[in-house]
């Protein structure tokens, strides 16, 4: 169909859609995004990456919009990259950290949200230690909610930037063998990536000690499993078998406090059996890549040689993070409702 | 609503050849030019103008693509969000003569956004505007330097431009309530 110019004013002209329109007011997890939605995020990110390549990395798109980052948990890259993304789009950014605020005086989560809304927030970016907190937020305020990590549950912007990074190295995610290695149980990045990567047609392999596998998967040790709530993945507790012929490996951060909880005999044994080493990397396919959602424990889940080696795309993940978050902010609050 | 063809593929070809000559004539050559097509239908038009200039001037003019979505003044009032495409301009615009190319010039708001977008990329020596159809009804002090066809319209009407690269045929049509006398079929 040809582009329309007419009907009242040109300002109503909508570029002809080669992808279906974005329908989501919030970004809570990747599980509610279709393949077309994810492709639209990628396409929008392509345009944002061009803006980031300029000398002046600023466009007026979200002028007059107010974006609040509400972080109840520490973060460096996610928070910094959301704030940079908002500023690159000319939005006003208010950072809100739980410490030093009225939260310490006992203000409830919902009261805090209502206050931010009353102050005029158009979008609220939330990180919270409780899984599901952003969902509660979305039910109580009219602002758009973006989940920047909730408990063990989800981290959609990280998953989208992981997939976008892969798209720059492989023609398509369809058919890729992607291994998530290590602490799957506590990893919200792994959960969001299981959704996103399987939606895009990749084969996801979870490789971890049985104690670090989410309960829903533990009925079977090997082969494809369906959990009832997560999409079908392959479980493989043996690292060598998991990595054999893989295209992508993503070691997940081992949180040392897990050992204290009795989930691991010792960190040394974990390193021995599950660390991504140069020797293990040789099991992967020729053009394979290594990702890490960060922050890394070098020498625990990943050896420094691998983290900074030729196949590592870890820095690239951080640099596309701003582009992905610009795309998400544009898609949720950039246009009409 | 009746759809009336107001330019055939031959009309479009002739208009583009004339516009290409005008561009080179007014700029005394094609050396400093960059043809920048505005998404969506300005892009194939810019490529065609570059091919025509190449054919008679033997100069290869760089062609870029510009998406103005991030610069629109009406984003918050749109019923749907425009899909944003990547802006691709092959060389630095500083000190070059930018020829913005679009299919239809109407209110002028897209051009305002396009100029803002170009200035974010550098400081061009000049910006000129080439359009296939000028349908009037400007809302800003903006005019085209090169016009394929002037088509006086009513605001109730709609101009549709079809491009072979995107739509399978070359054609300009006018849709809506109109009497035959409203439309000038003369080129400028």
Short mmCIF file of C-alpha atoms in Angstrom, two decimals:
data_model
loop_
_atom_site.label_atom_id
_atom_site.label_comp_id
_atom_site.label_asym_id
_atom_site.label_seq_id
_atom_site.Cartn_x
_atom_site.Cartn_y
_atom_site.Cartn_z
CA UNK A 1 0.00 0.00 0.00
CA UNK A 2 1.21 3.45 -0.76
CA UNK A 3 1.99 5.99 1.85
CA UNK A 4 -1.01 8.15 2.62
CA UNK A 5 -0.83 11.86 2.69
CA UNK A 6 -4.17 13.37 3.33
CA UNK A 7 -7.17 13.13 5.63
CA UNK A 8 -7.22 16.24 7.78
CA UNK A 9 -3.49 16.81 8.39
CA UNK A 10 -0.21 15.27 7.51
CA UNK A 11 0.43 14.80 11.20
CA UNK A 12 -1.91 11.85 11.13
CA UNK A 13 0.18 10.12 8.52
CA UNK A 14 1.52 6.87 9.83
CA UNK A 15 4.39 5.27 8.15
CA UNK A 16 3.17 2.14 6.56
CA UNK A 17 3.72 -0.71 8.95
CA UNK A 18 6.00 -3.44 7.72
CA UNK A 19 5.81 -4.92 11.21
CA UNK A 20 2.68 -5.09 13.34
CA UNK A 21 2.21 -2.21 15.72
CA UNK A 22 3.50 -2.32 19.27
CA UNK A 23 0.63 -3.00 21.65
CA UNK A 24 2.30 -3.14 25.06
CA UNK A 25 2.04 -0.40 27.62
CA UNK A 26 4.53 -2.06 29.95
CA UNK A 27 7.59 -4.23 29.54
CA UNK A 28 7.31 -6.75 32.36
CA UNK A 29 8.87 -9.84 30.82
CA UNK A 30 9.76 -11.35 27.48
CA UNK A 31 7.07 -14.02 27.85
CA UNK A 32 4.37 -11.61 26.67
CA UNK A 33 6.33 -10.59 23.56
CA UNK A 34 5.70 -12.33 20.25
CA UNK A 35 8.34 -12.99 17.62
CA UNK A 36 7.08 -9.93 15.71
CA UNK A 37 7.28 -7.78 18.85
CA UNK A 38 10.87 -8.85 19.41
CA UNK A 39 11.71 -8.14 15.77
CA UNK A 40 10.19 -4.67 16.12
CA UNK A 41 12.37 -4.04 19.18
CA UNK A 42 15.41 -5.11 17.12
CA UNK A 43 14.46 -2.90 14.19
CA UNK A 44 13.92 0.10 16.47
CA UNK A 45 17.24 -0.66 18.18
CA UNK A 46 18.98 -0.55 14.77
CA UNK A 47 17.78 3.04 14.41
CA UNK A 48 18.85 3.87 17.99
CA UNK A 49 22.32 2.40 17.43
CA UNK A 50 22.72 4.84 14.54
CA UNK A 51 21.89 7.70 16.91
CA UNK A 52 24.48 6.33 19.36
CA UNK A 53 27.12 6.34 16.64
CA UNK A 54 26.79 10.11 16.17
CA UNK A 55 28.93 12.76 17.72
CA UNK A 56 25.88 14.22 19.45
CA UNK A 57 23.93 11.26 20.76
CA UNK A 58 20.67 13.00 21.39
CA UNK A 59 17.31 13.11 19.64
CA UNK A 60 14.25 15.09 20.80
CA UNK A 61 11.84 12.15 20.73
CA UNK A 62 10.77 12.05 24.40
CA UNK A 63 11.06 15.75 25.14
CA UNK A 64 8.72 16.65 27.99
CA UNK A 65 8.41 13.07 29.25
CA UNK A 66 9.54 12.17 32.74
CA UNK A 67 11.17 8.83 33.41
CA UNK A 68 11.87 7.59 36.92
CA UNK A 69 14.31 4.85 37.83
CA UNK A 70 13.17 3.17 41.03
CA UNK A 71 15.84 0.75 42.21
CA UNK A 72 15.45 -1.24 45.40
CA UNK A 73 18.51 -3.33 44.59
CA UNK A 74 22.02 -2.31 43.58
CA UNK A 75 22.86 -2.11 39.90
CA UNK A 76 25.48 -0.45 37.75
CA UNK A 77 24.98 -1.25 34.12
CA UNK A 78 21.19 -1.57 34.01
CA UNK A 79 20.51 1.64 35.83
CA UNK A 80 23.22 3.62 34.05
CA UNK A 81 22.11 2.39 30.67
CA UNK A 82 18.41 3.10 31.28
CA UNK A 83 19.30 6.61 32.43
CA UNK A 84 21.57 7.22 29.45
CA UNK A 85 18.87 5.86 27.14
CA UNK A 86 16.28 8.23 28.61
CA UNK A 87 18.64 11.21 28.35
CA UNK A 88 19.58 10.38 24.76
CA UNK A 89 15.87 10.62 23.94
CA UNK A 90 15.67 14.03 25.72
CA UNK A 91 13.43 12.80 28.54
CA UNK A 92 13.77 14.19 32.05
CA UNK A 93 15.23 11.54 34.32
CA UNK A 94 14.66 11.24 38.05
CA UNK A 95 16.67 8.61 39.88
CA UNK A 96 15.19 7.21 42.98
CA UNK A 97 17.12 4.88 45.25
CA UNK A 98 15.34 3.13 48.09
CA UNK A 99 18.10 4.00 50.54
CA UNK A 100 17.98 7.59 51.67
CA UNK A 101 14.31 7.94 50.70
CA UNK A 102 11.07 7.73 52.63
CA UNK A 103 11.19 3.97 52.08
CA UNK A 104 13.47 3.95 55.11
CA UNK A 105 10.73 5.69 57.08
CA UNK A 106 8.40 2.85 56.20
CA UNK A 107 6.70 4.16 53.06
CA UNK A 108 5.13 1.26 51.19
CA UNK A 109 6.01 0.28 47.65
CA UNK A 110 2.61 1.32 46.35
CA UNK A 111 2.65 4.66 48.14
CA UNK A 112 6.05 5.34 46.64
CA UNK A 113 4.67 4.55 43.19
CA UNK A 114 1.65 6.77 43.69
CA UNK A 115 3.90 9.61 44.79
CA UNK A 116 6.04 9.22 41.66
CA UNK A 117 2.95 9.15 39.52
CA UNK A 118 1.60 12.28 41.18
CA UNK A 119 4.92 13.95 40.38
CA UNK A 120 4.25 13.25 36.72
CA UNK A 121 6.21 10.12 35.84
CA UNK A 122 5.36 8.79 32.37
CA UNK A 123 7.46 5.66 32.81
CA UNK A 124 8.81 4.00 35.93
CA UNK A 125 11.75 1.61 35.63
CA UNK A 126 11.73 -0.79 38.55
CA UNK A 127 14.26 -3.13 40.04
CA UNK A 128 13.09 -5.00 43.09
CA UNK A 129 14.24 -8.02 45.08
CA UNK A 130 10.72 -9.43 45.11
CA UNK A 131 9.69 -11.36 42.04
CA UNK A 132 6.53 -9.84 40.63
CA UNK A 133 6.95 -6.35 42.12
CA UNK A 134 6.71 -4.63 38.69
CA UNK A 135 3.45 -6.51 38.03
CA UNK A 136 1.98 -5.12 41.24
CA UNK A 137 3.17 -1.68 40.17
CA UNK A 138 1.52 -2.00 36.76
CA UNK A 139 -1.83 -2.65 38.46
CA UNK A 140 -1.64 0.45 40.64
CA UNK A 141 -0.39 3.26 38.42
CA UNK A 142 -1.16 4.47 34.94
CA UNK A 143 2.50 5.15 34.09
CA UNK A 144 4.31 2.61 31.93
CA UNK A 145 6.30 0.13 33.97
CA UNK A 146 9.59 -1.33 32.73
CA UNK A 147 10.98 -4.26 34.66
CA UNK A 148 14.70 -3.81 35.27
CA UNK A 149 14.97 -7.08 37.18
CA UNK A 150 12.62 -8.56 39.78
CA UNK A 151 13.93 -11.20 42.19
CA UNK A 152 14.69 -14.47 40.44
CA UNK A 153 11.92 -13.88 37.96
CA UNK A 154 12.70 -11.73 34.93
CA UNK A 155 15.04 -9.19 33.36
CA UNK A 156 13.52 -8.48 29.97
CA UNK A 157 15.79 -5.65 28.78
CA UNK A 158 18.85 -7.82 29.46
CA UNK A 159 17.36 -10.70 27.52
CA UNK A 160 16.51 -8.46 24.57
CA UNK A 161 20.02 -7.03 24.47
CA UNK A 162 21.49 -10.54 24.68
CA UNK A 163 19.41 -11.59 21.70
CA UNK A 164 20.19 -8.39 19.80
CA UNK A 165 23.91 -9.00 20.36
CA UNK A 166 23.52 -12.54 18.98
CA UNK A 167 21.67 -11.20 15.98
CA UNK A 168 24.81 -9.22 15.09
CA UNK A 169 26.88 -12.43 15.09
CA UNK A 170 24.48 -14.92 13.56
CA UNK A 171 22.10 -14.51 10.62
CA UNK A 172 19.18 -15.77 12.72
CA UNK A 173 18.53 -17.08 16.21
CA UNK A 174 16.48 -19.89 14.71
CA UNK A 175 18.24 -23.21 15.34
CA UNK A 176 21.11 -21.86 17.47
CA UNK A 177 22.20 -24.08 20.36
CA UNK A 178 22.53 -21.77 23.37
CA UNK A 179 23.90 -23.08 26.66
CA UNK A 180 23.12 -21.32 29.95
CA UNK A 181 25.80 -22.50 32.30
CA UNK A 182 25.74 -22.36 36.08
CA UNK A 183 23.33 -20.84 38.55
CA UNK A 184 20.08 -21.10 36.60
CA UNK A 185 18.03 -21.31 39.79
CA UNK A 186 18.70 -17.75 40.93
CA UNK A 187 19.05 -16.18 37.49
CA UNK A 188 16.31 -13.87 36.25
CA UNK A 189 18.40 -13.34 33.12
CA UNK A 190 18.26 -17.06 32.37
CA UNK A 191 14.48 -17.15 32.86
CA UNK A 192 13.84 -14.22 30.53
CA UNK A 193 16.27 -15.63 28.00
CA UNK A 194 14.57 -19.02 28.04
CA UNK A 195 11.39 -17.25 26.96
CA UNK A 196 12.94 -14.94 24.43
CA UNK A 197 15.39 -17.30 22.81
CA UNK A 198 12.90 -20.15 22.43
CA UNK A 199 10.36 -17.67 21.00
CA UNK A 200 12.97 -16.81 18.38
CA UNK A 201 13.49 -20.50 17.60
CA UNK A 202 16.75 -21.23 19.43
CA UNK A 203 17.43 -24.47 21.29
CA UNK A 204 18.18 -23.62 24.91
CA UNK A 205 20.31 -25.97 27.01
CA UNK A 206 20.51 -25.54 30.78
CA UNK A 207 23.69 -26.90 32.31
CA UNK A 208 24.12 -26.69 36.06
CA UNK A 209 24.48 -28.73 39.23
CA UNK A 210 21.10 -30.34 40.04
CA UNK A 211 20.82 -28.17 43.16
CA UNK A 212 20.92 -25.03 40.99
CA UNK A 213 18.22 -26.19 38.58
CA UNK A 214 14.73 -24.71 39.10
CA UNK A 215 12.40 -27.28 40.68
CA UNK A 216 10.08 -27.31 37.70
CA UNK A 217 12.78 -28.95 35.61
CA UNK A 218 14.15 -31.44 38.09
CA UNK A 219 11.93 -34.37 37.22
CA UNK A 220 14.24 -35.35 34.41
CA UNK A 221 18.03 -35.13 34.26
CA UNK A 222 18.56 -35.27 30.54
CA UNK A 223 16.90 -34.49 27.28
CA UNK A 224 14.15 -32.04 26.44
CA UNK A 225 11.75 -31.19 29.25
CA UNK A 226 8.63 -29.16 29.47
CA UNK A 227 7.98 -27.68 32.84
CA UNK A 228 4.40 -26.58 32.44
CA UNK A 229 5.26 -22.92 32.82
CA UNK A 230 8.57 -22.40 31.05
CA UNK A 231 9.05 -23.36 27.39
CA UNK A 232 10.79 -26.56 26.39
CA UNK A 233 14.52 -26.65 27.11
CA UNK A 234 17.20 -29.32 27.28
CA UNK A 235 18.79 -30.22 30.63
CA UNK A 236 22.36 -31.45 30.70
CA UNK A 237 24.34 -31.65 33.93
CA UNK A 238 27.57 -32.66 32.18
CA UNK A 239 29.42 -29.55 30.95
CA UNK A 240 31.34 -31.28 28.17
CA UNK A 241 28.17 -32.79 26.70
CA UNK A 242 26.29 -29.51 27.00
CA UNK A 243 28.95 -27.47 25.23
CA UNK A 244 29.56 -29.98 22.46
CA UNK A 245 28.47 -28.31 19.21
CA UNK A 246 27.00 -25.23 20.92
CA UNK A 247 26.88 -21.86 19.16
CA UNK A 248 26.57 -19.71 22.26
CA UNK A 249 27.48 -20.16 25.90
CA UNK A 250 26.40 -17.87 28.68
CA UNK A 251 27.93 -18.58 32.09
CA UNK A 252 25.72 -17.15 34.83
CA UNK A 253 27.04 -15.40 37.89
CA UNK A 254 27.50 -17.74 40.84
CA UNK A 255 26.38 -15.83 43.84
CA UNK A 256 28.78 -16.85 46.59
CA UNK A 257 26.07 -16.65 49.21
CA UNK A 258 24.56 -19.72 47.51
CA UNK A 259 27.30 -21.85 48.92
CA UNK A 260 26.39 -20.76 52.42
CA UNK A 261 22.84 -21.93 51.76
CA UNK A 262 24.20 -25.44 51.28
CA UNK A 263 23.48 -25.69 47.57
CA UNK A 264 27.12 -26.35 46.66
CA UNK A 265 29.73 -28.49 48.44
CA UNK A 266 32.37 -25.81 47.77
CA UNK A 267 33.15 -23.06 45.30
CA UNK A 268 36.33 -24.94 44.39
CA UNK A 269 34.38 -27.98 43.34
CA UNK A 270 32.01 -25.80 41.34
CA UNK A 271 34.94 -24.12 39.57
CA UNK A 272 36.44 -27.52 38.81
CA UNK A 273 33.24 -28.90 37.30
CA UNK A 274 31.46 -25.92 35.77
CA UNK A 275 33.85 -23.03 35.08
CA UNK A 276 33.97 -21.97 31.43
CA UNK A 277 37.64 -22.49 30.59
CA UNK A 278 39.67 -22.20 27.41
CA UNK A 279 39.76 -25.99 27.17
CA UNK A 280 35.98 -26.27 27.44
CA UNK A 281 35.50 -23.46 24.94
CA UNK A 282 37.10 -25.68 22.28
CA UNK A 283 34.05 -27.93 22.41
CA UNK A 284 31.91 -25.20 20.88
CA UNK A 285 31.40 -24.62 17.19
CA UNK A 286 33.84 -22.61 15.17
CA UNK A 287 32.12 -19.22 15.19
CA UNK A 288 30.67 -19.51 18.65
CA UNK A 289 30.41 -16.61 21.08
CA UNK A 290 30.63 -16.21 24.86
CA UNK A 291 28.20 -13.93 26.66
CA UNK A 292 27.80 -12.95 30.28
CA UNK A 293 25.00 -10.85 31.74
CA UNK A 294 27.37 -9.36 34.36
CA UNK A 295 28.55 -8.70 36.90
CA UNK A 296 31.18 -11.40 36.48
CA UNK A 297 33.00 -13.39 39.11
CA UNK A 298 36.16 -13.91 37.14
CA UNK A 299 37.81 -17.16 38.10
CA UNK A 300 34.51 -18.63 39.34
CA UNK A 301 31.96 -19.19 36.56
CA UNK A 302 34.27 -17.90 33.84
CA UNK A 303 38.04 -17.82 33.50
CA UNK A 304 39.55 -14.41 32.75
CA UNK A 305 41.12 -15.72 29.53
CA UNK A 306 37.66 -16.57 28.24
CA UNK A 307 36.02 -13.39 29.54
CA UNK A 308 38.47 -11.21 27.62
CA UNK A 309 39.15 -13.66 24.79
CA UNK A 310 38.41 -13.45 21.10
CA UNK A 311 35.00 -15.08 21.36
CA UNK A 312 33.75 -12.87 24.16
CA UNK A 313 31.00 -10.38 23.28
CA UNK A 314 30.55 -9.23 26.87
CA UNK A 315 31.54 -5.61 26.23
CA UNK A 316 29.34 -5.51 23.16
CA UNK A 317 26.41 -6.61 25.33
CA UNK A 318 26.92 -3.56 27.52
CA UNK A 319 27.20 -1.19 24.57
CA UNK A 320 24.02 -2.37 22.84
CA UNK A 321 22.21 -2.13 26.19
CA UNK A 322 21.64 1.62 25.76
CA UNK A 323 20.21 1.12 22.27
CA UNK A 324 17.81 -1.60 23.41
CA UNK A 325 16.59 0.55 26.28
CA UNK A 326 16.12 3.58 24.01
CA UNK A 327 14.01 1.35 21.76
CA UNK A 328 11.91 0.08 24.67
CA UNK A 329 11.32 3.58 26.03
CA UNK A 330 10.34 4.83 22.59
CA UNK A 331 7.98 1.91 22.08
CA UNK A 332 6.19 2.22 25.43
CA UNK A 333 5.92 6.01 25.82
CA UNK A 334 7.05 7.44 22.47
CA UNK A 335 3.76 7.47 20.64
CA UNK A 336 0.08 7.81 21.23
CA UNK A 337 -1.76 5.53 23.55
CA UNK B 1 -14.02 7.13 -2.79
CA UNK B 2 -12.90 7.57 -6.39
CA UNK B 3 -9.18 7.06 -7.04
CA UNK B 4 -7.95 9.01 -10.01
CA UNK B 5 -4.56 8.56 -11.63
CA UNK B 6 -2.85 11.93 -11.96
CA UNK B 7 0.61 10.77 -13.05
CA UNK B 8 1.60 7.64 -14.93
CA UNK B 9 4.96 5.96 -14.84
CA UNK B 10 6.07 7.97 -17.93
CA UNK B 11 4.98 11.22 -16.27
CA UNK B 12 7.00 10.32 -13.18
CA UNK B 13 10.06 9.40 -15.23
CA UNK B 14 9.97 12.68 -17.19
CA UNK B 15 9.47 14.73 -14.03
CA UNK B 16 12.44 13.05 -12.33
CA UNK B 17 14.68 13.62 -15.37
CA UNK B 18 13.76 17.31 -15.33
CA UNK B 19 14.28 17.60 -11.57
CA UNK B 20 17.68 15.86 -11.86
CA UNK B 21 18.75 18.40 -14.48
CA UNK B 22 17.49 21.29 -12.37
CA UNK B 23 19.43 20.05 -9.35
CA UNK B 24 22.69 19.84 -11.29
CA UNK B 25 22.07 23.14 -13.04
CA UNK B 26 21.32 25.09 -9.89
CA UNK B 27 24.29 23.61 -8.04
CA UNK B 28 26.61 24.00 -11.04
CA UNK B 29 27.56 20.37 -11.02
CA UNK B 30 26.97 17.45 -8.71
CA UNK B 31 30.23 17.26 -6.80
CA UNK B 32 29.16 18.46 -3.37
CA UNK B 33 25.71 16.89 -3.40
CA UNK B 34 24.22 14.20 -1.19
CA UNK B 35 20.73 12.98 -2.11
CA UNK B 36 18.90 12.09 1.09
CA UNK B 37 15.65 10.15 0.68
CA UNK B 38 13.06 10.43 3.41
CA UNK B 39 11.48 7.19 4.50
CA UNK B 40 9.63 5.50 2.94
CA UNK B 41 9.04 6.67 -0.62
CA UNK B 42 11.71 9.34 -0.73
CA UNK B 43 14.33 6.61 -0.62
CA UNK B 44 13.66 5.04 -4.05
CA UNK B 45 13.14 8.54 -5.49
CA UNK B 46 16.59 9.64 -4.25
CA UNK B 47 18.17 6.52 -5.75
CA UNK B 48 16.51 7.19 -9.11
CA UNK B 49 17.64 10.82 -9.14
CA UNK B 50 21.20 9.63 -8.46
CA UNK B 51 20.99 7.18 -11.37
CA UNK B 52 19.70 9.87 -13.72
CA UNK B 53 22.44 12.32 -12.67
CA UNK B 54 25.01 9.57 -13.17
CA UNK B 55 23.66 8.96 -16.68
CA UNK B 56 24.14 12.49 -18.01
CA UNK B 57 26.73 14.01 -15.69
CA UNK B 58 28.85 10.92 -15.08
CA UNK B 59 29.12 11.71 -11.38
CA UNK B 60 28.12 9.27 -8.69
CA UNK B 61 26.16 11.24 -6.09
CA UNK B 62 26.03 9.63 -2.61
CA UNK B 63 22.53 8.57 -1.55
CA UNK B 64 21.35 8.46 2.06
CA UNK B 65 18.20 7.44 3.89
CA UNK B 66 16.63 9.53 6.62
CA UNK B 67 13.95 8.51 9.08
CA UNK B 68 12.33 11.49 10.79
CA UNK B 69 10.31 9.42 13.30
CA UNK B 70 12.48 10.46 16.24
CA UNK B 71 12.01 14.16 15.34
CA UNK B 72 8.26 14.37 14.80
CA UNK B 73 6.37 17.10 16.66
CA UNK B 74 3.21 15.03 16.91
CA UNK B 75 4.39 11.75 18.44
CA UNK B 76 2.20 12.02 21.51
CA UNK B 77 -0.95 12.60 19.45
CA UNK B 78 -0.48 9.78 16.95
CA UNK B 79 -2.86 6.86 17.24
CA UNK B 80 -0.01 4.45 16.44
CA UNK B 81 3.70 4.71 16.83
CA UNK B 82 5.60 5.01 13.55
CA UNK B 83 8.12 2.25 12.93
CA UNK B 84 11.57 3.81 13.09
CA UNK B 85 14.09 2.85 10.43
CA UNK B 86 17.81 3.24 10.60
CA UNK B 87 19.11 6.52 9.22
CA UNK B 88 21.96 5.83 6.80
CA UNK B 89 23.99 8.67 5.36
CA UNK B 90 27.19 7.32 3.83
CA UNK B 91 29.40 10.37 4.37
CA UNK B 92 29.68 13.32 6.73
CA UNK B 93 27.12 15.98 5.82
CA UNK B 94 29.31 18.87 6.96
CA UNK B 95 29.95 21.36 4.13
CA UNK B 96 27.96 19.28 1.65
CA UNK B 97 24.80 20.28 -0.19
CA UNK B 98 21.98 18.10 1.06
CA UNK B 99 19.08 17.49 -1.31
CA UNK B 100 16.20 16.16 0.77
CA UNK B 101 13.94 14.01 -1.37
CA UNK B 102 10.35 13.10 -0.52
CA UNK B 103 7.28 11.96 -2.39
CA UNK B 104 4.70 14.52 -1.23
CA UNK B 105 5.09 18.00 0.27
CA UNK B 106 2.03 18.93 2.32
CA UNK B 107 2.09 20.73 5.68
CA UNK B 108 5.88 21.04 5.75
CA UNK B 109 6.14 19.50 9.20
CA UNK B 110 8.06 16.46 7.95
CA UNK B 111 10.57 18.81 6.33
CA UNK B 112 11.01 20.73 9.57
CA UNK B 113 11.73 17.41 11.30
CA UNK B 114 14.07 16.36 8.49
CA UNK B 115 16.08 19.56 8.77
CA UNK B 116 16.45 19.04 12.52
CA UNK B 117 17.59 15.48 11.84
CA UNK B 118 20.20 16.63 9.30
CA UNK B 119 21.56 19.28 11.66
CA UNK B 120 22.10 16.60 14.31
CA UNK B 121 24.45 14.88 11.86
CA UNK B 122 26.59 17.91 11.06
CA UNK B 123 26.54 21.36 9.48
CA UNK B 124 25.72 21.17 5.79
CA UNK B 125 26.54 24.04 3.46
CA UNK B 126 22.98 24.05 2.11
CA UNK B 127 19.80 22.07 2.36
CA UNK B 128 17.49 21.94 -0.65
CA UNK B 129 14.24 20.11 -1.09
CA UNK B 130 13.05 18.00 -4.02
CA UNK B 131 9.53 16.50 -4.03
CA UNK B 132 7.61 14.51 -6.57
CA UNK B 133 4.27 16.15 -5.69
CA UNK B 134 3.55 19.48 -4.00
CA UNK B 135 -0.05 19.45 -2.86
CA UNK B 136 -0.13 22.76 -1.00
CA UNK B 137 -1.60 23.53 2.46
CA UNK B 138 1.67 24.46 4.14
CA UNK B 139 1.58 25.08 7.89
CA UNK B 140 5.18 26.28 8.10
CA UNK B 141 7.32 28.72 6.07
CA UNK B 142 8.81 25.94 3.94
CA UNK B 143 8.95 25.55 0.15
CA UNK B 144 10.39 23.04 -2.28
CA UNK B 145 13.34 23.92 -4.53
CA UNK B 146 12.43 21.26 -7.08
CA UNK B 147 8.90 20.04 -7.76
CA UNK B 148 7.92 17.15 -10.03
CA UNK B 149 4.27 18.16 -10.18
CA UNK B 150 2.12 20.76 -8.49
CA UNK B 151 -1.25 19.31 -7.52
CA UNK B 152 -3.70 21.74 -5.92
CA UNK B 153 -5.82 19.68 -3.56
CA UNK B 154 -8.44 20.03 -0.93
CA UNK B 155 -7.56 18.91 2.58
CA UNK B 156 -10.20 16.23 2.30
CA UNK B 157 -8.38 14.58 -0.56
CA UNK B 158 -5.51 12.19 -0.33
CA UNK B 159 -2.48 11.78 -2.57
CA UNK B 160 -1.06 8.30 -3.00
CA UNK B 161 2.34 7.68 -4.51
CA UNK B 162 3.16 4.18 -5.69
CA UNK B 163 6.78 3.26 -6.36
CA UNK B 164 7.84 0.25 -8.37
CA UNK B 165 10.47 -0.73 -5.80
CA UNK B 166 7.89 -0.91 -3.01
CA UNK B 167 4.46 -1.20 -4.61
CA UNK B 168 5.13 -2.95 -7.93
CA UNK B 169 4.16 0.05 -10.08
CA UNK B 170 4.86 3.74 -10.59
CA UNK B 171 1.81 5.92 -10.23
CA UNK B 172 0.43 8.95 -8.44
CA UNK B 173 -3.26 9.04 -7.68
CA UNK B 174 -5.69 11.36 -6.02
CA UNK B 175 -8.44 10.02 -3.80
CA UNK B 176 -11.48 11.81 -2.54
CA UNK B 177 -14.19 14.24 -3.42
CA UNK B 178 -13.15 16.41 -6.33
CA UNK B 179 -14.38 17.79 -9.60
CA UNK B 180 -12.04 17.39 -12.58
CA UNK B 181 -11.31 21.12 -12.71
CA UNK B 182 -9.64 21.07 -9.29
CA UNK B 183 -6.60 19.23 -10.46
CA UNK B 184 -3.86 20.69 -12.57
CA UNK B 185 -2.22 18.06 -14.67
CA UNK B 186 0.47 20.38 -15.87
CA UNK B 187 4.00 19.91 -14.69
CA UNK B 188 5.82 22.99 -13.52
#
